[in-house]
Structure formats: C-alpha cells, structure tokens
Amino acid sequence: MGSGLVVLLLLASIATMGCETREEQIRALEDTEITVRNIGVNEFSSDVVELNLTLDIYNPNDVTARLERMNYTVYANDVSIGNGSFEEPVEIPPDEGRRTSTNFTAQPTLVPSAIFSALGQGEVVWTIEGVMYFDTPLGTIEQTFSENLSEMDNITESGDSSANGNIPASVTEEGGQ
C-alpha cells in the first residue's frame, strides 16, 4: 500500500510539473510586444479612408508565439475612425520579431472634418488599440495593446526602429492583408 502511494505521488508531481511549464509558457507569451511602425495613408477622401498599418511584433520569450488574429480600433487625434482586424496567422520564434502589415478601411462619414484638416497639415496623432489572440497548447490567450504614433513619428522603411520601441533591427518581414 505504501509503494502505491509513492507511485501515485510521483505521477501527480510529474503531471503538475508539466502544467506549470505550460502555464509559464502562456504567461511568457503575455510579454509579447507590438509596435506600430508606420501608418501609411493610401487614401483619405470623401469617398474612402484607407490606411496601411505596419506592425512590429517581438517575442522576448523562449517559446514560439503564434499570433492567430488581432482586432483593433484606429483613432485619429483621439477620435475613433473605425475598427479593423488582422486574421493572417504569424509565427514569431523565440527572441525574434516579425514585421507585418494590414490594410484598414473606414467609412469617411465617420470621420469629422477636423481630422481631414489635421491630416492635410500633418498634425494627426494616430492611436491603435486592440487585442491580440495567441494560440497556445492550453487554448487561446488574449493580450491587449495600445500604441500612439504621430505623423512626425512615422518611420520610413529605411528609418531606425529603435526610435519607436525596442524591436530589434533583425525583424523579419511577413506578408499582410
């Protein structure tokens, strides 16, 4: 009877260690960083508002992060101009980053004329707020984010990424929508 109890306790401790490792991995994924690198204005007219969002996603952890999707809201000078989503999975290896982009389209009727004027003068502060959804062995975890970017902060592709966060220069390009 005593040896059966020892075996049972041994099995329970092994099972618990595996759960702790998975839970630690999930907690580690919550440290994944997102930086809005650039917001390109494809078209901003009375017919359509179309932006291209370039994002750097950095995984500082020792496990691969798989971004399944992302839902976000775009603000121009603190005014919501619409919601968007990114639904193209991106795998981010440990201690690496990925650059990806997505197009955002909004109805111009939702955008006040003051925003059109500010954009024409280069005086827009963009804010992107949203939720990233990561796939893990124990299910999907959510991580919220919020990033600001002024017209002056928009970094060209040849610019220095260190000015806009701690995404390393070795960020790898990923396809976008």
Coordinates of N, CA and C in Angstrom, one line a residue:
M1 N 0.8 -1.2 0.0 CA 0.0 0.0 0.0 C 0.9 1.3 0.0
G2 N 2.0 1.3 0.7 CA 2.9 2.4 0.8 C 3.5 2.7 -0.5
S3 N 3.9 1.6 -1.3 CA 4.6 1.9 -2.5 C 3.6 2.4 -3.6
G4 N 2.3 2.0 -3.5 CA 1.3 2.5 -4.4 C 1.1 4.0 -4.2
L5 N 1.2 4.4 -2.9 CA 1.0 5.9 -2.6 C 2.2 6.7 -3.1
V6 N 3.4 6.1 -3.0 CA 4.6 6.8 -3.5 C 4.5 6.9 -5.0
V7 N 4.1 5.9 -5.7 CA 3.9 6.0 -7.2 C 2.9 7.0 -7.6
L8 N 1.8 7.0 -6.8 CA 0.7 8.0 -7.1 C 1.2 9.4 -6.9
L9 N 2.0 9.7 -5.8 CA 2.5 11.0 -5.6 C 3.5 11.4 -6.6
L10 N 4.3 10.4 -7.1 CA 5.3 10.7 -8.1 C 4.6 11.1 -9.4
L11 N 3.6 10.3 -9.8 CA 2.8 10.6 -11.0 C 2.2 12.0 -10.9
A12 N 1.6 12.3 -9.7 CA 1.0 13.6 -9.6 C 2.0 14.8 -9.7
S13 N 3.2 14.6 -9.1 CA 4.2 15.7 -9.2 C 4.7 15.8 -10.6
I14 N 4.8 14.7 -11.4 CA 5.2 14.8 -12.8 C 4.2 15.6 -13.6
A15 N 2.9 15.2 -13.4 CA 1.8 15.9 -14.1 C 1.8 17.4 -13.7
T16 N 2.0 17.7 -12.5 CA 2.0 19.1 -12.0 C 3.1 19.9 -12.7
M17 N 4.3 19.3 -12.8 CA 5.4 20.0 -13.4 C 5.1 20.3 -14.8
G18 N 4.5 19.4 -15.6 CA 4.1 19.7 -17.0 C 3.1 20.8 -17.1
C19 N 2.2 20.9 -16.1 CA 1.2 22.0 -16.2 C 1.9 23.3 -15.8
E20 N 2.8 23.3 -14.9 CA 3.5 24.6 -14.6 C 4.3 25.1 -15.8
T21 N 4.9 24.2 -16.5 CA 5.7 24.6 -17.7 C 4.8 25.2 -18.7
R22 N 3.6 24.6 -19.0 CA 2.7 25.2 -19.9 C 2.1 26.5 -19.4
E23 N 1.8 26.6 -18.2 CA 1.3 27.8 -17.6 C 2.3 28.9 -17.7
E24 N 3.6 28.6 -17.4 CA 4.7 29.5 -17.5 C 4.8 30.0 -18.9
Q25 N 4.7 29.1 -19.9 CA 4.8 29.5 -21.3 C 3.7 30.4 -21.7
I26 N 2.5 30.2 -21.2 CA 1.4 31.0 -21.5 C 1.6 32.4 -20.9
R27 N 2.1 32.5 -19.7 CA 2.3 33.8 -19.1 C 3.4 34.5 -19.8
A28 N 4.4 33.7 -20.3 CA 5.5 34.4 -21.0 C 5.0 35.0 -22.3
L29 N 4.1 34.4 -23.0 CA 3.5 34.9 -24.2 C 2.8 36.3 -24.0
E30 N 2.4 36.5 -22.8 CA 1.8 37.8 -22.5 C 2.8 38.9 -22.5
D31 N 4.1 38.6 -22.6 CA 5.1 39.7 -22.7 C 5.4 40.1 -24.1
T32 N 4.7 39.5 -25.1 CA 5.0 39.8 -26.5 C 4.7 41.2 -26.7
E33 N 5.5 41.9 -27.5 CA 5.4 43.4 -27.7 C 5.0 43.7 -29.1
I34 N 4.1 44.7 -29.2 CA 3.7 45.1 -30.5 C 4.0 46.6 -30.6
T35 N 4.6 47.0 -31.8 CA 4.9 48.4 -32.0 C 4.3 48.8 -33.4
V36 N 3.6 49.9 -33.4 CA 3.1 50.4 -34.7 C 4.3 51.2 -35.3
R37 N 4.8 50.6 -36.4 CA 6.0 51.2 -37.0 C 5.6 52.3 -38.0
N38 N 4.5 52.1 -38.7 CA 4.2 53.1 -39.7 C 2.7 53.0 -40.0
I39 N 2.1 54.2 -40.2 CA 0.7 54.2 -40.7 C 0.7 55.0 -42.0
G40 N 0.6 54.3 -43.1 CA 0.6 54.9 -44.4 C -0.8 55.3 -44.8
V41 N -1.0 56.4 -45.3 CA -2.3 56.9 -45.8 C -2.4 56.5 -47.3
N42 N -3.1 55.5 -47.6 CA -3.3 55.1 -49.0 C -4.3 56.1 -49.7
E43 N -5.4 56.4 -49.0 CA -6.4 57.3 -49.5 C -7.2 57.9 -48.3
F44 N -7.4 59.1 -48.3 CA -8.2 59.8 -47.2 C -9.0 60.8 -48.0
S45 N -10.2 60.5 -48.4 CA -11.0 61.4 -49.2 C -12.5 61.2 -48.7
S46 N -13.4 62.0 -49.3 CA -14.8 61.9 -49.0 C -15.4 60.6 -49.5
D47 N -14.7 59.8 -50.3 CA -15.1 58.5 -50.8 C -14.7 57.4 -49.9
V48 N -13.5 57.4 -49.4 CA -12.9 56.3 -48.7 C -11.7 56.8 -47.8
V49 N -11.6 56.1 -46.7 CA -10.5 56.3 -45.8 C -9.7 54.9 -45.8
E50 N -8.5 54.9 -46.3 CA -7.8 53.6 -46.4 C -6.3 53.9 -45.9
L51 N -6.0 53.1 -44.9 CA -4.7 53.2 -44.3 C -3.9 51.9 -44.4
N52 N -2.6 51.9 -44.4 CA -1.8 50.7 -44.3 C -1.1 50.7 -43.0
L53 N -1.3 49.8 -42.1 CA -0.7 49.7 -40.8 C 0.5 48.7 -40.9
T54 N 1.7 49.2 -40.5 CA 2.8 48.3 -40.4 C 3.2 48.1 -39.0
L55 N 3.2 46.8 -38.6 CA 3.4 46.5 -37.2 C 4.6 45.6 -37.0
D56 N 5.4 45.9 -35.9 CA 6.5 45.0 -35.5 C 6.0 44.3 -34.3
I57 N 6.1 42.9 -34.3 CA 5.7 42.1 -33.2 C 7.0 41.4 -32.7
Y58 N 7.3 41.6 -31.4 CA 8.6 41.0 -30.9 C 8.2 40.0 -29.8
N59 N 8.8 38.8 -29.9 CA 8.6 37.8 -28.9 C 9.9 37.6 -28.0
P60 N 9.9 38.2 -26.8 CA 11.1 38.1 -26.0 C 11.2 36.8 -25.2
N61 N 10.3 35.8 -25.5 CA 10.2 34.6 -24.7 C 11.1 33.5 -25.3
D62 N 11.1 32.4 -24.6 CA 11.8 31.2 -25.1 C 11.0 30.2 -25.7
V63 N 9.7 30.5 -26.0 CA 8.8 29.7 -26.8 C 8.3 30.4 -28.0
T64 N 7.9 29.7 -29.0 CA 7.4 30.4 -30.2 C 6.0 30.9 -29.9
A65 N 5.7 32.1 -30.4 CA 4.4 32.7 -30.2 C 3.7 32.6 -31.6
R66 N 2.4 32.2 -31.5 CA 1.6 32.1 -32.8 C 0.5 33.1 -32.7
L67 N 0.6 34.2 -33.3 CA -0.5 35.2 -33.4 C -1.5 34.7 -34.4
E68 N -2.7 34.4 -33.8 CA -3.8 33.9 -34.7 C -4.6 35.0 -35.4
R69 N -4.8 36.1 -34.6 CA -5.6 37.2 -35.1 C -5.5 38.4 -34.2
M70 N -6.0 39.5 -34.7 CA -5.9 40.7 -33.9 C -7.1 41.6 -34.3
N71 N -7.8 42.1 -33.3 CA -8.9 43.1 -33.5 C -8.4 44.4 -33.0
Y72 N -8.7 45.5 -33.7 CA -8.2 46.8 -33.2 C -9.1 47.9 -33.6
T73 N -8.9 49.1 -33.0 CA -9.6 50.3 -33.3 C -8.6 51.4 -33.6
V74 N -8.8 52.1 -34.7 CA -7.9 53.2 -35.1 C -8.5 54.5 -34.6
Y75 N -7.7 55.4 -34.0 CA -8.1 56.7 -33.6 C -7.2 57.7 -34.3
A76 N -7.8 58.8 -34.7 CA -7.0 60.0 -35.2 C -7.3 61.1 -34.3
N77 N -6.3 61.6 -33.6 CA -6.5 62.7 -32.6 C -7.6 62.4 -31.7
D78 N -7.5 61.2 -31.1 CA -8.5 60.7 -30.1 C -9.9 60.5 -30.6
V79 N -10.1 60.5 -31.9 CA -11.4 60.3 -32.4 C -11.4 58.9 -33.1
S80 N -12.3 58.0 -32.7 CA -12.4 56.7 -33.4 C -12.8 56.9 -34.8
I81 N -12.0 56.3 -35.7 CA -12.5 56.3 -37.1 C -12.8 54.9 -37.7
G82 N -12.8 53.9 -36.8 CA -13.2 52.6 -37.2 C -12.5 51.5 -36.6
N83 N -13.0 50.3 -36.8 CA -12.4 49.0 -36.3 C -11.9 48.2 -37.5
G84 N -10.8 47.4 -37.2 CA -10.3 46.5 -38.1 C -9.9 45.2 -37.5
S85 N -9.5 44.3 -38.4 CA -9.0 43.0 -37.9 C -7.9 42.5 -38.8
F86 N -7.0 41.7 -38.2 CA -5.9 41.1 -38.9 C -6.1 39.6 -38.6
E87 N -6.3 38.8 -39.6 CA -6.6 37.4 -39.4 C -5.6 36.5 -40.2
E88 N -4.4 36.9 -40.4 CA -3.4 36.1 -41.0 C -2.4 35.6 -40.0
P89 N -2.4 34.3 -39.6 CA -1.5 33.8 -38.6 C 0.0 34.2 -38.8
V90 N 0.6 34.6 -37.7 CA 2.1 34.9 -37.8 C 2.8 34.1 -36.7
E91 N 3.8 33.3 -37.1 CA 4.6 32.6 -36.1 C 5.8 33.5 -35.8
I92 N 6.1 33.7 -34.5 CA 7.2 34.5 -34.1 C 8.1 33.6 -33.2
P93 N 9.3 33.2 -33.7 CA 10.2 32.4 -33.0 C 10.7 33.1 -31.7
P94 N 11.2 32.3 -30.8 CA 11.7 32.9 -29.5 C 12.8 34.0 -29.8
D95 N 12.7 35.0 -29.0 CA 13.6 36.1 -29.1 C 13.8 36.7 -30.5
E96 N 12.7 36.7 -31.3 CA 12.8 37.3 -32.6 C 11.6 38.2 -32.8
G97 N 11.6 38.9 -33.9 CA 10.5 39.8 -34.2 C 10.0 39.5 -35.6
R98 N 8.8 40.0 -35.9 CA 8.2 39.9 -37.3 C 7.6 41.2 -37.6
R99 N 7.7 41.6 -38.8 CA 7.1 42.8 -39.3 C 5.9 42.3 -40.2
T100 N 4.8 42.9 -40.0 CA 3.6 42.5 -40.8 C 2.8 43.8 -41.1
S101 N 2.0 43.7 -42.1 CA 1.1 44.9 -42.3 C -0.3 44.5 -42.7
T102 N -1.2 45.4 -42.5 CA -2.6 45.1 -42.8 C -3.2 46.4 -43.3
N103 N -4.2 46.3 -44.2 CA -4.9 47.4 -44.7 C -6.2 47.7 -43.8
F104 N -6.4 48.9 -43.6 CA -7.6 49.3 -42.8 C -8.4 50.3 -43.6
T105 N -9.7 50.0 -43.7 CA -10.6 50.8 -44.5 C -11.8 51.3 -43.5
A106 N -12.1 52.6 -43.6 CA -13.2 53.1 -42.8 C -14.1 53.9 -43.7
Q107 N -15.3 54.2 -43.2 CA -16.3 55.0 -43.9 C -16.0 56.5 -43.6
P108 N -15.8 57.3 -44.6 CA -15.5 58.7 -44.4 C -16.6 59.4 -43.6
T109 N -17.8 58.9 -43.7 CA -18.9 59.6 -42.9 C -18.6 59.6 -41.4
L110 N -17.8 58.6 -41.0 CA -17.5 58.5 -39.5 C -16.4 59.5 -39.1
V111 N -15.7 60.1 -40.1 CA -14.5 60.9 -39.8 C -14.9 62.4 -39.8
P112 N -14.7 63.1 -38.7 CA -15.1 64.5 -38.6 C -14.1 65.3 -39.6
S113 N -14.6 66.5 -40.1 CA -13.9 67.3 -41.0 C -12.6 67.8 -40.3
A114 N -12.6 68.0 -39.0 CA -11.3 68.4 -38.3 C -10.2 67.4 -38.5
I115 N -10.5 66.1 -38.6 CA -9.5 65.1 -38.8 C -8.9 65.2 -40.2
F116 N -9.8 65.5 -41.2 CA -9.3 65.7 -42.6 C -8.4 66.9 -42.7
S117 N -8.7 67.9 -42.0 CA -7.9 69.1 -41.9 C -6.6 68.9 -41.3
A118 N -6.6 68.2 -40.1 CA -5.3 67.9 -39.4 C -4.4 67.0 -40.2
L119 N -5.0 66.0 -40.9 CA -4.2 65.2 -41.8 C -3.5 66.0 -42.9
G120 N -4.2 66.9 -43.5 CA -3.7 67.7 -44.5 C -2.5 68.6 -44.0
Q121 N -2.5 68.9 -42.7 CA -1.5 69.7 -42.1 C -0.4 68.8 -41.4
G122 N -0.5 67.5 -41.5 CA 0.4 66.6 -40.9 C 0.4 66.7 -39.4
E123 N -0.8 66.9 -38.8 CA -1.0 67.1 -37.4 C -1.8 66.0 -36.7
V124 N -1.7 64.8 -37.2 CA -2.6 63.7 -36.7 C -1.7 62.8 -35.8
V125 N -2.3 62.6 -34.6 CA -1.7 61.6 -33.7 C -2.6 60.3 -33.8
W126 N -2.0 59.3 -34.3 CA -2.7 58.0 -34.5 C -2.6 57.2 -33.2
T127 N -3.7 56.5 -32.9 CA -3.7 55.6 -31.8 C -4.3 54.3 -32.3
I128 N -3.7 53.2 -32.0 CA -4.2 51.9 -32.3 C -4.4 51.1 -31.0
E129 N -5.6 50.7 -30.7 CA -5.9 49.9 -29.5 C -6.5 48.6 -29.9
G130 N -6.1 47.6 -29.3 CA -6.8 46.3 -29.7 C -6.4 45.1 -28.8
V131 N -6.7 44.0 -29.3 CA -6.4 42.7 -28.6 C -5.8 41.8 -29.6
M132 N -4.7 41.2 -29.2 CA -4.0 40.1 -30.0 C -4.4 38.8 -29.4
Y133 N -4.6 37.8 -30.2 CA -5.0 36.4 -29.8 C -3.9 35.5 -30.2
F134 N -3.3 34.8 -29.2 CA -2.3 33.9 -29.4 C -2.7 32.5 -29.1
D135 N -2.4 31.5 -30.0 CA -2.7 30.1 -29.9 C -1.7 29.5 -29.0
T136 N -2.1 28.7 -28.0 CA -1.2 28.0 -27.1 C -1.7 26.6 -26.9
P137 N -0.9 25.7 -26.3 CA -1.4 24.3 -26.1 C -2.6 24.2 -25.2
L138 N -2.8 25.2 -24.4 CA -4.0 25.2 -23.5 C -5.1 26.1 -24.0
G139 N -5.1 26.5 -25.2 CA -6.1 27.4 -25.8 C -5.6 28.7 -26.2
T140 N -6.5 29.6 -26.5 CA -6.2 30.9 -27.0 C -6.1 31.9 -25.8
I141 N -5.0 32.7 -25.8 CA -4.9 33.7 -24.8 C -5.0 35.1 -25.5
E142 N -5.4 36.1 -24.7 CA -5.6 37.4 -25.2 C -4.6 38.4 -24.6
Q143 N -4.1 39.3 -25.4 CA -3.2 40.3 -24.9 C -3.7 41.7 -25.5
T144 N -4.0 42.6 -24.6 CA -4.4 44.0 -25.1 C -3.1 44.8 -25.4
F145 N -3.3 45.8 -26.3 CA -2.2 46.7 -26.6 C -2.8 48.1 -27.0
S146 N -2.0 49.1 -26.9 CA -2.3 50.4 -27.2 C -1.0 51.1 -27.7
E147 N -1.0 51.7 -28.8 CA 0.2 52.4 -29.4 C -0.2 53.7 -30.0
N148 N 0.6 54.7 -29.7 CA 0.4 56.0 -30.4 C 1.5 56.3 -31.4
L149 N 1.2 57.0 -32.4 CA 2.2 57.4 -33.5 C 1.7 58.7 -34.1
S150 N 2.6 59.7 -34.0 CA 2.3 61.0 -34.6 C 2.8 60.9 -36.1
E151 N 2.3 61.9 -36.9 CA 2.8 62.0 -38.2 C 4.3 62.1 -38.3
M152 N 4.9 62.8 -37.3 CA 6.3 63.0 -37.3 C 7.1 61.7 -36.8
D153 N 6.4 60.9 -36.1 CA 7.0 59.6 -35.6 C 7.0 58.5 -36.7
N154 N 6.1 58.7 -37.7 CA 6.0 57.6 -38.8 C 7.4 57.4 -39.3
I155 N 7.9 56.2 -39.2 CA 9.2 55.8 -39.6 C 9.2 55.2 -41.0
T156 N 10.1 55.7 -41.9 CA 10.1 55.1 -43.2 C 10.8 53.7 -43.1
E157 N 10.7 52.9 -44.1 CA 11.3 51.6 -44.1 C 12.8 51.6 -43.9
S158 N 13.5 52.7 -44.2 CA 14.9 52.8 -44.0 C 15.3 53.4 -42.7
G159 N 14.2 53.8 -41.9 CA 14.5 54.5 -40.6 C 15.0 53.6 -39.5
D160 N 15.3 54.2 -38.4 CA 15.8 53.5 -37.3 C 14.6 53.0 -36.4
S161 N 14.5 51.7 -36.2 CA 13.4 51.2 -35.5 C 13.5 51.4 -34.0
S162 N 14.7 51.7 -33.5 CA 14.9 51.9 -32.1 C 14.2 53.2 -31.6
A163 N 13.9 54.1 -32.5 CA 13.2 55.3 -32.1 C 11.7 55.0 -31.8
N164 N 11.2 53.9 -32.1 CA 9.8 53.6 -31.9 C 9.6 52.3 -31.1
G165 N 10.5 52.1 -30.1 CA 10.3 50.9 -29.3 C 11.5 50.0 -29.3
N166 N 11.5 48.9 -28.7 CA 12.6 48.0 -28.6 C 12.5 46.8 -29.5
I167 N 12.0 47.0 -30.7 CA 12.0 45.9 -31.7 C 13.4 45.9 -32.3
P168 N 14.1 44.7 -32.3 CA 15.5 44.7 -32.8 C 15.5 44.9 -34.3
A169 N 16.6 45.3 -34.8 CA 16.8 45.6 -36.3 C 16.6 44.3 -37.1
S170 N 16.7 43.2 -36.5 CA 16.6 41.9 -37.2 C 15.1 41.4 -37.4
V171 N 14.2 42.4 -37.4 CA 12.8 42.0 -37.6 C 12.6 41.4 -39.0
T172 N 11.9 40.3 -39.1 CA 11.7 39.7 -40.4 C 10.4 40.1 -41.0
E173 N 10.3 40.3 -42.3 CA 9.1 40.7 -42.9 C 8.1 39.5 -43.0
E174 N 6.8 39.8 -42.8 CA 5.8 38.8 -43.0 C 4.8 39.4 -44.0
G175 N 4.1 38.6 -44.7 CA 3.0 39.1 -45.6 C 1.9 39.7 -44.8
G176 N 1.1 40.5 -45.4 CA -0.1 41.1 -44.8 C -1.2 41.1 -45.7
Q177 N -2.3 41.6 -45.2 CA -3.5 41.7 -46.0 C -3.5 42.8 -46.9

